Each structure stands twice: as structure tokens, then as C-alpha cells.
Coordinates of C-alpha atoms in Angstrom, one line a residue:
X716 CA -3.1 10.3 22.6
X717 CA 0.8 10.5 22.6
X718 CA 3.3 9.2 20.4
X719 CA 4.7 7.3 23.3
X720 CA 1.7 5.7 24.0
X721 CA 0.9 4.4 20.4
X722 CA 4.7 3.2 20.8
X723 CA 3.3 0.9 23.6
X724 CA 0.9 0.1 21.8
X725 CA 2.0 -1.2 19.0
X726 CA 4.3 -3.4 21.0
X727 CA 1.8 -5.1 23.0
X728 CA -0.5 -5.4 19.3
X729 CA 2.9 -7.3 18.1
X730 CA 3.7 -9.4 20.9
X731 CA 0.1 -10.3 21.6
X732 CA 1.3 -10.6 25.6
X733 CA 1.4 -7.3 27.8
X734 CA 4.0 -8.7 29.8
X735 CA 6.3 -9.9 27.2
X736 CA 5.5 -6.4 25.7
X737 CA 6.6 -5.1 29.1
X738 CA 10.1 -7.1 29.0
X739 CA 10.8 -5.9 25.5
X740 CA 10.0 -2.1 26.4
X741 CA 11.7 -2.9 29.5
X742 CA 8.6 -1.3 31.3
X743 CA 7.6 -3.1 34.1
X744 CA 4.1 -5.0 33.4
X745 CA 1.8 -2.2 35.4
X746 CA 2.8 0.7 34.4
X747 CA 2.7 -0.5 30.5
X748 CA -1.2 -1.9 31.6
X749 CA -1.7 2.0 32.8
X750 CA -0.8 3.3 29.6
X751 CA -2.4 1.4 27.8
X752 CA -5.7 1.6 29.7
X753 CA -5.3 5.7 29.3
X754 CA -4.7 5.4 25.6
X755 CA -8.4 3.3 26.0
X756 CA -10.0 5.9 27.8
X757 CA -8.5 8.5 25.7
X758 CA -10.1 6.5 22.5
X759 CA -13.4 5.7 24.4
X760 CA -13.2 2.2 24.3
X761 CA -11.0 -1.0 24.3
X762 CA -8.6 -1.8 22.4
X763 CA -7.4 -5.2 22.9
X764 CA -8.9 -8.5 24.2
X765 CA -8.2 -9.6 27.4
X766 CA -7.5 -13.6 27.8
X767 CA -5.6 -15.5 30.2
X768 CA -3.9 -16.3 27.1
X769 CA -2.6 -13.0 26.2
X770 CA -4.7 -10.1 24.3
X771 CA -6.2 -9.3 21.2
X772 CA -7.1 -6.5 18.6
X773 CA -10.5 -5.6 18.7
X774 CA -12.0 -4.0 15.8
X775 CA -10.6 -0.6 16.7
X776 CA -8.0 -1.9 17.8
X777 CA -7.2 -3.0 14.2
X778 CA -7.9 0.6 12.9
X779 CA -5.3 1.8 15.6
X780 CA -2.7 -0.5 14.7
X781 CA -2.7 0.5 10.9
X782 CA -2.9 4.2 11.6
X783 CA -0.3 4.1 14.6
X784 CA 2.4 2.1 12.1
X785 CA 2.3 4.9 10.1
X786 CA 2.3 7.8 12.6
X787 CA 5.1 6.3 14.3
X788 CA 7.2 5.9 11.2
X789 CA 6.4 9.4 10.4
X790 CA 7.2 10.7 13.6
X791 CA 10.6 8.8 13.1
X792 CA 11.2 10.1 9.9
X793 CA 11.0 13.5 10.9
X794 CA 13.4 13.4 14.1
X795 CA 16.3 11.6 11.7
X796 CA 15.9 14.4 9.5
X797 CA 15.6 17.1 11.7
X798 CA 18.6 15.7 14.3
X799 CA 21.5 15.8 11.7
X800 CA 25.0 17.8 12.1
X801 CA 26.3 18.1 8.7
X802 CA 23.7 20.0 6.3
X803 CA 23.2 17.0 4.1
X804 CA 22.2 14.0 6.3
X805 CA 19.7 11.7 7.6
X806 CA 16.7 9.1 5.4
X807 CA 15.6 9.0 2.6
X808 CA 12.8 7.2 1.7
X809 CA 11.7 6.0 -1.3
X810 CA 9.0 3.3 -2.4
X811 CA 8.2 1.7 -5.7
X812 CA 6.8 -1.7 -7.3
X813 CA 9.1 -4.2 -8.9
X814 CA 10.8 -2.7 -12.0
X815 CA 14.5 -2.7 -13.2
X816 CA 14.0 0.8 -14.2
X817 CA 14.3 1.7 -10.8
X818 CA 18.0 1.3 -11.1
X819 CA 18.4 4.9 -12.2
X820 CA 17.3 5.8 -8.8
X821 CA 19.9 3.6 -7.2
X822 CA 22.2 5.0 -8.9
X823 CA 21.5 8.7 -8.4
X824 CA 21.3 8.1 -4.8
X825 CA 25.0 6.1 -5.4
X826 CA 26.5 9.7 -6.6
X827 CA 24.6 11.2 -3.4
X828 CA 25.9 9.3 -1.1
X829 CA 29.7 9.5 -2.5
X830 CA 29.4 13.1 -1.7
X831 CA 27.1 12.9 1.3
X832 CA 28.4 9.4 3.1
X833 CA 26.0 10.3 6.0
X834 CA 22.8 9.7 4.0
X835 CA 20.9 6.7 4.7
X836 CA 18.1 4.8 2.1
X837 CA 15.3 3.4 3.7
X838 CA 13.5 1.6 0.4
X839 CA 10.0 0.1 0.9
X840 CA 8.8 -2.4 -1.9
X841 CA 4.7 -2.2 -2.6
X842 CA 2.9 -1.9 -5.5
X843 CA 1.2 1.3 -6.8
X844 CA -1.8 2.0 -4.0
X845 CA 0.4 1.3 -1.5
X846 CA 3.2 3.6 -2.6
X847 CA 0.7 6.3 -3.4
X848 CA -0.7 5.8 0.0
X849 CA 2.7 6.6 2.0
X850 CA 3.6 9.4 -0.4
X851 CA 0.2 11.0 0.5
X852 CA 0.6 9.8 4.6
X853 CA 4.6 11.7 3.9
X854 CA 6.4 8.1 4.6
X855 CA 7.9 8.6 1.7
X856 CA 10.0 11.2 0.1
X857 CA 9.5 9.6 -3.4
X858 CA 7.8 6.6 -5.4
X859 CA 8.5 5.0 -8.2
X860 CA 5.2 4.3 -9.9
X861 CA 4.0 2.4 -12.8
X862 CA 1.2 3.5 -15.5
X863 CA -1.5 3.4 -15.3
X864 CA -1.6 5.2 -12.6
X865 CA -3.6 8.7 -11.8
X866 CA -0.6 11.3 -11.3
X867 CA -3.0 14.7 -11.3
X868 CA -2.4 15.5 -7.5
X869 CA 1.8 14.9 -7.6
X870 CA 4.9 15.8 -9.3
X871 CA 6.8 13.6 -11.3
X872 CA 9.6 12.8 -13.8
X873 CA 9.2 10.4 -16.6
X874 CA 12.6 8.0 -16.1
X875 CA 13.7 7.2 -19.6
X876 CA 13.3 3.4 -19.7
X877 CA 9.7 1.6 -20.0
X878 CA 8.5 -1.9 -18.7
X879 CA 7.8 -4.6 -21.1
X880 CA 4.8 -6.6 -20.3
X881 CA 4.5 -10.4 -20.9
X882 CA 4.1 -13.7 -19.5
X883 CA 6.4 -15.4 -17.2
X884 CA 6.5 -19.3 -17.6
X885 CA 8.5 -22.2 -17.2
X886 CA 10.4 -22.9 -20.1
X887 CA 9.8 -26.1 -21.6
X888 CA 5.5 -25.3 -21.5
X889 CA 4.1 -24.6 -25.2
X890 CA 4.1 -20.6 -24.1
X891 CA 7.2 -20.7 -23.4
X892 CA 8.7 -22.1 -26.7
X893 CA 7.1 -18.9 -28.4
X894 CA 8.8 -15.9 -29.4
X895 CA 5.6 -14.2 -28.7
X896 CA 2.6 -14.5 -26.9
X897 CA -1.0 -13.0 -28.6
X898 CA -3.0 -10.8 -26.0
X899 CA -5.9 -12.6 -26.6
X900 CA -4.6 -16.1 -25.4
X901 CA -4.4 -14.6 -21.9
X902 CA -8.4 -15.6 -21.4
X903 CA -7.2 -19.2 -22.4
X904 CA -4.7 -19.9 -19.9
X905 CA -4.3 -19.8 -15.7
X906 CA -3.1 -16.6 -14.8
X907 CA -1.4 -15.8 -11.7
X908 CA -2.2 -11.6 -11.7
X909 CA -1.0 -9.0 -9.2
X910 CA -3.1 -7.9 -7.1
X911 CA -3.4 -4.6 -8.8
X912 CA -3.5 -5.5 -12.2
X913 CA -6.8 -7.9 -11.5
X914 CA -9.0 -4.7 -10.5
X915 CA -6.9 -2.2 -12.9
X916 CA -9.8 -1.6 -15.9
X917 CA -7.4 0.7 -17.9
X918 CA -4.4 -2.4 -18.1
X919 CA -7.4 -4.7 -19.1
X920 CA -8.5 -1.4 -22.2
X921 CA -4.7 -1.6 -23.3
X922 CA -5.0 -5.1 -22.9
X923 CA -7.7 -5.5 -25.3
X924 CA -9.2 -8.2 -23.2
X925 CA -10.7 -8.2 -19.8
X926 CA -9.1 -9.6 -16.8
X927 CA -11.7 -10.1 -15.1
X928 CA -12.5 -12.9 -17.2
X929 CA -9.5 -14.7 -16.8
X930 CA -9.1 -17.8 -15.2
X931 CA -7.0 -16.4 -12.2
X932 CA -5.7 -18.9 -10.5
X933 CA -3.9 -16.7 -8.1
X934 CA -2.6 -13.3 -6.9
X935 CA 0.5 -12.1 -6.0
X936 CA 2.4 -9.0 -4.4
X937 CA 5.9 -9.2 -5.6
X938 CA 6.5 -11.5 -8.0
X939 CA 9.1 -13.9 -6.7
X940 CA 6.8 -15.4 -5.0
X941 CA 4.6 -15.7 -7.8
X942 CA 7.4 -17.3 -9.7
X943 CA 7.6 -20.2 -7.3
X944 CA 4.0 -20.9 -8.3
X945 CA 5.1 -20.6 -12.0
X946 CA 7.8 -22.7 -11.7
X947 CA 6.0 -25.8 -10.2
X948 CA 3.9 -25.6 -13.4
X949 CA 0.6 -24.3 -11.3
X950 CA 0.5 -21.6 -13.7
X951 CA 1.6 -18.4 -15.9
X952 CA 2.4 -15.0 -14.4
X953 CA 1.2 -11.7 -16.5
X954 CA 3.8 -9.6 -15.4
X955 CA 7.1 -7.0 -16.6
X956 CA 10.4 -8.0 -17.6
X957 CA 13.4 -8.1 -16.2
X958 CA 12.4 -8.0 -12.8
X959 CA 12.8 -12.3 -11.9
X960 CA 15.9 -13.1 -13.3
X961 CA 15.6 -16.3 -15.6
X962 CA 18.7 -16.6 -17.2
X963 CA 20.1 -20.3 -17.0
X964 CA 16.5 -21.3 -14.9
X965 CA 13.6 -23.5 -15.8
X966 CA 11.4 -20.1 -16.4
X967 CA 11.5 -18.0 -19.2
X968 CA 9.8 -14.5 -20.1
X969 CA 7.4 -14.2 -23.2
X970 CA 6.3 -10.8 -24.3
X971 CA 3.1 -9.9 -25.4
X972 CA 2.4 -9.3 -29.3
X973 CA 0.8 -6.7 -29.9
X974 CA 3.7 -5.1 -27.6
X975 CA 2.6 -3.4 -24.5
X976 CA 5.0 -1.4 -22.2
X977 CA 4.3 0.6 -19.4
X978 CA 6.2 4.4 -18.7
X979 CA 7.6 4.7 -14.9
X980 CA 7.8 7.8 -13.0
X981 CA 9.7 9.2 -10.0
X982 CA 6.7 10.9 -8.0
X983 CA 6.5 13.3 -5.4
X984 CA 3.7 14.7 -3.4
X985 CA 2.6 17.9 -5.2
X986 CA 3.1 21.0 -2.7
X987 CA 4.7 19.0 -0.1
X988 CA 8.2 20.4 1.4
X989 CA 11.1 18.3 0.9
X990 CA 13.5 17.5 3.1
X991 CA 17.2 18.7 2.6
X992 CA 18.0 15.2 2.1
X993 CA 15.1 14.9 -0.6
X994 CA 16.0 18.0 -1.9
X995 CA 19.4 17.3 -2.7
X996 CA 18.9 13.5 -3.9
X997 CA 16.2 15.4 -6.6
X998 CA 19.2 17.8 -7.8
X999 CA 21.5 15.1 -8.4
X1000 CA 18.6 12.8 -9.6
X1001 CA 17.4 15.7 -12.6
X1002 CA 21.1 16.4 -13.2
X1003 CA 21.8 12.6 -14.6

């Protein structure tokens, strides 16, 4: 199995068509059916579906395509880094959930870049798993994580602002002519949760109630989206501040009462060597 191949790959998994694959690589049609038919022997079995239609993922085909995505970038990653002239150049990557406090990091990599104009910031949005993943795959340099969230196998730095957790609503709604909103009203109204926070026990312990006994309504990833549900009135959003701007819109933010805030960390894979590039963002980051 070569990088090259998976490269192929990955193309003809997008496209869905080995010859329109072929134009894009600009390949011609058999010799990207070769190599992909090698990479199938290699693997000891098929990885597509053949129609007159185009082609398919079979099951391991699936498994290939979300392994390969991060191989490639990886492999990617490393030649940028590697293949620079000046000692402080290349990407860095960094990956973190939806919080304002992330903001410090922008702005450490700001005084980076004003004395190293050759670095680039590749920034990947997910929520905590995810980031976790690609710091553990090495996608990513650094994540910016939220608690709660099982640190014991990284480094990190606790950033000096905290989240604020409440309830994002429209703004003429009962909820949202309150000041406050009581923990234990959640159960009573449709929640629209993050993914992570519907199967995350240790929010519902500081919670005092359990999610899981909410009437969820819906799920979200990033929380714009979730605000466009919100907004048509479908329901409320548990979520942090400061993170959908509502200033002069229909939605407004209620905190929670008791209050609940949530630290955020700038994470590192423990034992892992940094890049130059990572290296030098971390001095200038600690030195703030």
C-alpha cells in the first residue's frame, strides 16, 4: 500500500466515477483502474462497487476511506514541515470546539506570524473526540479542549478564561425574558444538545440533572447551525457563551443559575516531538 495509491483512492471514493477520477488526477482511465486494482489485491479484497453507473464503497472500502483521509493529511503535514528554507516555516495545525477563549491562541499565533510571515494556520473546527482523535493520529500540533474532558495521556495549559454555560433562545420566548435560567428546568423544555454533551455523564453530574432524560429534540455539531433551529422557535440550545453572536438578533443567551462554567485547555500529545513550527508558536504562546 503506497501513499500514492491511497491518493487515488481517495479520489475515485470522492468522485464516485473512475474516469472522472482519472480526468481530475489527470491519469488516464486504465492505468488509475490498475492502481486501484493493486491497492485491492494488496488489501485482499474489493474496495469499491462496480456499476455501469459509477462505483461504490464497500464496507472496507469505508474503513479505507476514513483511515486514508488521515494518512494522507499526515503524510502532508510532514513534507510542509520538513521542505521549508527559513528555520521557522511551514503549518500549523491546531483544532478545537467552539469557544471565544480560543482567541488567545489566535492571537499568539498573530505575534508568530509578525516575526515568522512564512508560517501558515491550518485550523480544524470539531468537538472534543474529534480533536482528541487527530492529536492522538498527529494531524494536529495542538487542541483546544473543553472540560470535561480526560487529559491524563497529554500536556496542557489551562488558558485563563472559562466558558459560561446556558441556554440559547430566541428572545421574546418566556426563557428568554429571564435573567436566569434554573438547572433543573432543562428536563422541562426541548433541548437541542451537542452531540457530545448528550452521552457526556460527567456534564449531566455538574449538571445536577440527567440529559438523558431530556426531551432532545435535536443534535448539533457547531452550533450555528443549531441556532437556526433555535431561531425558528423549534427549540432551545444548551450551549456556551459567546460563541453565536446575538447582539441586535431575535436570540438571546440565558445562563444557568446555579452557574456552571467549563475551564479550556491548549493540549498537546504527551511525549510527542513538536515540530519547529509547533515549537516556536508554544514559546511565544507560554510567554503571553
Amino acid at each position: 500500500m503506497e501513499l500514492q495509491q491511497l491518493r487515488y483512492f481517495l479520489a475515485v471514493a470522492s468522485e464516485k466515477n473512475i474516469t472522472r477520477a482519472a480526468e481530475h488526477l489527470r491519469l488516464s482511465q486504465p492505468a488509475l483502474s490498475r492502481q486501484i486494482h493493486q491497492l485491492e489485491d494488496s488489501l485482499g479484497g474489493p474496495l469499491f462497487e462496480r456499476s455501469q453507473g459509477g462505483v461504490t464503497l464497500t464496507e472496507r472500502g469505508y474503513y479505507l476511506a476514513e483511515h486514508a483521509k488521515e494518512m494522507v493529511r499526515l503524510a502532508d503535514k510532514i513534507s510542509v514541515n520538513l521542505n521549508t528554507e527559513t528555520p521557522v516555516s511551514g503549518e500549523l495545525y491546531i483544532g478545537g470546539g467552539e469557544t471565544e477563549t480560543l482567541t488567545s491562541v489566535i492571537e499568539a499565533f498573530r505575534q508568530m506570524k509578525q516575526h515568522h510571515p512564512d508560517v501558515k494556520l491550518r485550523l480544524y473546527s470539531g468537538n472534543g473526540d474529534d480533536v482528541i482523535d487527530k492529536l492522538d493520529w498527529g494531524i494536529l500540533d495542538f487542541g483546544v479542549v473543553i472540560e470535561p474532558i480526560n487529559l491524563a495521556a497529554y500536556d496542557s495549559i489551562k488558558l485563563s478564561q472559562v466558558d459560561r454555560w446556558g441556554i440559547l433562545t430566541r428572545r421574546d420566548s418566556p426563557i428568554g425574558q429571564k435573567e436566569t435560567i434554573e438547572t433543573e428546568d432543562l428536563l422541562d423544555l426541548p433541548l437541542i444538545l451537542s452531540e457530545q454533551s448528550l452521552v457526556d455523564r460527567h456534564l449531566s453530574s455538574r449538571l445536577g440533572v440527567d440529559l438523558t432524560e431530556a426531551d432532545v429534540i435535536a443534535t448539533y455539531n457547531l452550533l450555528f447551525n443549531a441556532s437556526l433551529l433555535v431561531r425558528e422557535g423549534i427549540g432551545h440550545a444548551l450551549c456556551l457563551d459567546r460563541i453565536v453572536n446575538t447582539h441586535g438578533t431575535e436570540l438571546v443567551f440565558v445562563p444557568l443559575h446555579p452557574p456552571l462554567t467549563s475551564s479550556v485547555h491548549l493540549t498537546w500529545k504527551s511525549g510527542s516531538r513538536l515540530s519547529n513550527v509547533a515549537s516556536t508558536f508554544l514559546e511565544v504562546f507560554t510567554c503571553e
